[in-house]
Amino acid sequence: MTVPISIDIAVEDSLSEAVLRKVIDQSGRHWQVGTCHQRGGFGYLKQKIEGFNSAAKGKPFLVLTDLDRADCPIALIQEWLTVPRHPDLLFRVAVREVESWLLADRTGLAQFLGIQESLVPGDPDTIPDPKQCLISLARKSRYRALRSDIVPLPGSTAKQGRNYNG
């Protein structure tokens, strides 16, 4: 029996955490998530990245952030991490947002939302705002509870529903 290797993760939000946990679970590696560092957004990750890099000296560490409006993942990584990256720091950037990864699973997302797969666009990395694309798809969901969670209330200034990350 193989003993799992503990890996700490750092993410922007609950959605990124759920996606990253699933990726780790399905990676075929013998990893087990230890501590999850999440304090609400990329600012926290950017501020703490050198600390996560230092922590990787004692334990593997996986950081996931969104590219958002930055030009490219390499430039973002170089801007954030100004010291040499430790080999046990895995620093990953979702192009444009982690929602792109959800959109890439057209069949799974369509089933989850209760919509036709043909409504889910192909090539999600070219979508300028994947989160808004996902919210637009959720508006078409046959599941009222999902629409209520994901889509902002009519007339609201919110960009997403109250339980979007949930």
Coordinates of C-alpha atoms in Angstrom, one line a residue:
M1 CA 0.0 0.0 0.0
T2 CA 1.3 3.4 -1.0
V3 CA 1.2 6.2 1.6
P4 CA -0.2 9.4 0.2
I5 CA 2.0 12.5 0.1
S6 CA 0.5 15.5 1.7
I7 CA 0.4 18.6 -0.4
D8 CA -0.7 22.0 0.7
I9 CA -2.7 24.2 -1.7
A10 CA -3.4 27.9 -2.0
V11 CA -6.3 29.2 -4.1
E12 CA -8.4 32.3 -4.7
D13 CA -11.8 31.0 -3.7
S14 CA -14.0 28.0 -2.9
L15 CA -14.6 27.2 -6.5
S16 CA -10.9 27.0 -7.2
E17 CA -10.4 24.9 -4.2
A18 CA -13.1 22.4 -5.3
V19 CA -11.6 22.2 -8.8
L20 CA -8.1 21.8 -7.5
R21 CA -9.1 19.1 -5.1
K22 CA -10.8 17.2 -8.0
V23 CA -7.7 17.6 -10.2
I24 CA -5.5 16.3 -7.5
D25 CA -7.9 13.4 -6.8
Q26 CA -8.0 12.4 -10.4
S27 CA -4.3 13.0 -11.1
G28 CA -3.3 9.4 -10.5
R29 CA -0.6 10.6 -8.1
H30 CA -0.7 9.6 -4.4
W31 CA -1.4 13.1 -3.1
Q32 CA -3.6 14.1 -0.3
V33 CA -4.5 17.7 0.3
G34 CA -3.2 19.0 3.7
T35 CA -3.9 22.6 4.4
C36 CA -5.8 24.8 2.0
H37 CA -4.9 28.5 2.1
Q38 CA -7.7 30.7 0.9
R39 CA -8.3 34.3 2.0
G40 CA -10.5 35.6 -0.9
G41 CA -8.7 36.5 -4.1
F42 CA -5.5 36.8 -5.9
G43 CA -4.2 39.7 -3.7
Y44 CA -3.7 37.3 -0.8
L45 CA -1.9 34.8 -3.1
K46 CA 0.3 37.4 -4.6
Q47 CA 1.2 38.8 -1.2
K48 CA 2.0 35.3 0.2
I49 CA 3.6 33.6 -2.8
E50 CA 7.2 33.9 -1.5
G51 CA 6.1 32.4 1.8
F52 CA 4.5 29.5 -0.1
N53 CA 7.7 29.1 -2.0
S54 CA 9.6 28.9 1.2
A55 CA 7.2 26.5 2.7
A56 CA 7.7 24.2 -0.3
K57 CA 11.2 23.4 1.1
G58 CA 9.4 21.2 3.7
K59 CA 6.3 20.0 1.9
P60 CA 5.0 20.1 -1.7
F61 CA 2.8 23.2 -2.3
L62 CA 0.4 23.9 -5.2
V63 CA -0.8 27.4 -5.9
L64 CA -3.6 28.1 -8.4
T65 CA -4.6 31.6 -9.5
D66 CA -6.5 33.0 -12.5
L67 CA -4.7 34.8 -15.3
D68 CA -7.7 37.3 -15.5
R69 CA -6.5 40.3 -17.5
A70 CA -2.7 39.6 -17.3
D71 CA -0.9 39.1 -20.7
C72 CA 0.5 35.6 -20.1
P73 CA 1.0 33.0 -17.3
I74 CA 4.8 33.2 -17.5
A75 CA 4.8 37.0 -17.1
L76 CA 2.4 36.7 -14.1
I77 CA 4.6 34.1 -12.4
Q78 CA 7.7 36.2 -13.0
E79 CA 6.0 39.3 -11.6
W80 CA 4.7 37.5 -8.5
L81 CA 7.7 35.3 -7.7
T82 CA 10.8 37.4 -7.6
V83 CA 13.0 34.7 -6.0
P84 CA 14.0 31.3 -7.6
R85 CA 11.1 28.9 -7.4
H86 CA 11.6 25.9 -5.2
P87 CA 11.1 22.6 -7.2
D88 CA 8.3 21.5 -4.8
L89 CA 6.3 24.7 -5.5
L90 CA 3.8 24.0 -8.3
F91 CA 2.5 27.4 -9.4
R92 CA -0.4 27.1 -11.9
V93 CA -2.3 29.8 -13.7
A94 CA -5.8 29.2 -15.1
V95 CA -6.3 30.9 -18.5
R96 CA -8.4 33.2 -18.1
E97 CA -10.2 31.9 -15.0
V98 CA -10.7 28.5 -13.4
E99 CA -14.2 28.7 -14.9
S100 CA -12.5 28.0 -18.2
W101 CA -11.6 24.6 -16.9
L102 CA -15.3 23.9 -16.0
L103 CA -16.4 25.1 -19.5
A104 CA -13.8 22.7 -21.0
D105 CA -15.8 19.8 -19.7
R106 CA -18.8 20.5 -22.0
T107 CA -20.6 17.3 -21.2
G108 CA -20.2 17.4 -17.5
L109 CA -21.1 21.1 -17.2
A110 CA -24.2 20.7 -19.4
Q111 CA -25.3 17.8 -17.2
F112 CA -24.6 19.8 -14.0
L113 CA -26.5 22.8 -15.2
G114 CA -29.3 20.9 -16.9
I115 CA -28.8 22.5 -20.3
Q116 CA -28.0 21.2 -23.8
E117 CA -24.3 20.5 -24.4
S118 CA -24.5 22.5 -27.6
L119 CA -25.0 25.7 -25.6
V120 CA -21.6 25.3 -23.9
P121 CA -19.0 27.0 -26.2
G122 CA -15.9 25.2 -27.4
D123 CA -12.4 26.5 -26.9
P124 CA -13.0 28.2 -23.5
D125 CA -9.5 29.7 -23.3
T126 CA -10.6 32.2 -25.9
I127 CA -13.6 33.4 -23.9
P128 CA -12.7 36.9 -22.5
D129 CA -14.8 36.4 -19.3
P130 CA -15.4 32.7 -18.5
K131 CA -17.2 33.5 -15.2
Q132 CA -19.8 35.6 -17.0
C133 CA -20.2 32.9 -19.7
L134 CA -20.9 30.3 -17.0
I135 CA -23.4 32.6 -15.3
S136 CA -25.1 33.2 -18.6
L137 CA -25.3 29.4 -19.1
A138 CA -26.7 29.0 -15.6
R139 CA -29.5 31.4 -16.5
K140 CA -30.7 28.7 -18.9
S141 CA -30.6 26.0 -16.3
R142 CA -33.7 23.9 -15.7
Y143 CA -32.8 23.8 -12.0
R144 CA -34.2 26.8 -10.1
A145 CA -31.9 26.2 -7.1
L146 CA -28.8 26.5 -9.4
R147 CA -30.1 29.6 -11.1
S148 CA -30.8 31.1 -7.7
D149 CA -27.3 30.3 -6.4
I150 CA -25.2 31.2 -9.5
V151 CA -27.1 34.1 -11.2
P152 CA -27.3 37.5 -9.5
L153 CA -30.8 38.7 -8.6
P154 CA -32.5 40.9 -11.2
G155 CA -31.7 44.6 -10.5
S156 CA -28.7 43.6 -8.3
T157 CA -25.3 45.2 -8.8
A158 CA -23.7 41.8 -7.9
K159 CA -21.7 40.2 -10.6
Q160 CA -22.6 36.7 -9.4
G161 CA -25.2 34.9 -7.4
R162 CA -25.1 34.7 -3.6
N163 CA -23.9 31.1 -3.5
Y164 CA -21.8 31.2 -6.7
N165 CA -18.7 29.6 -5.1
G166 CA -20.8 27.1 -3.1

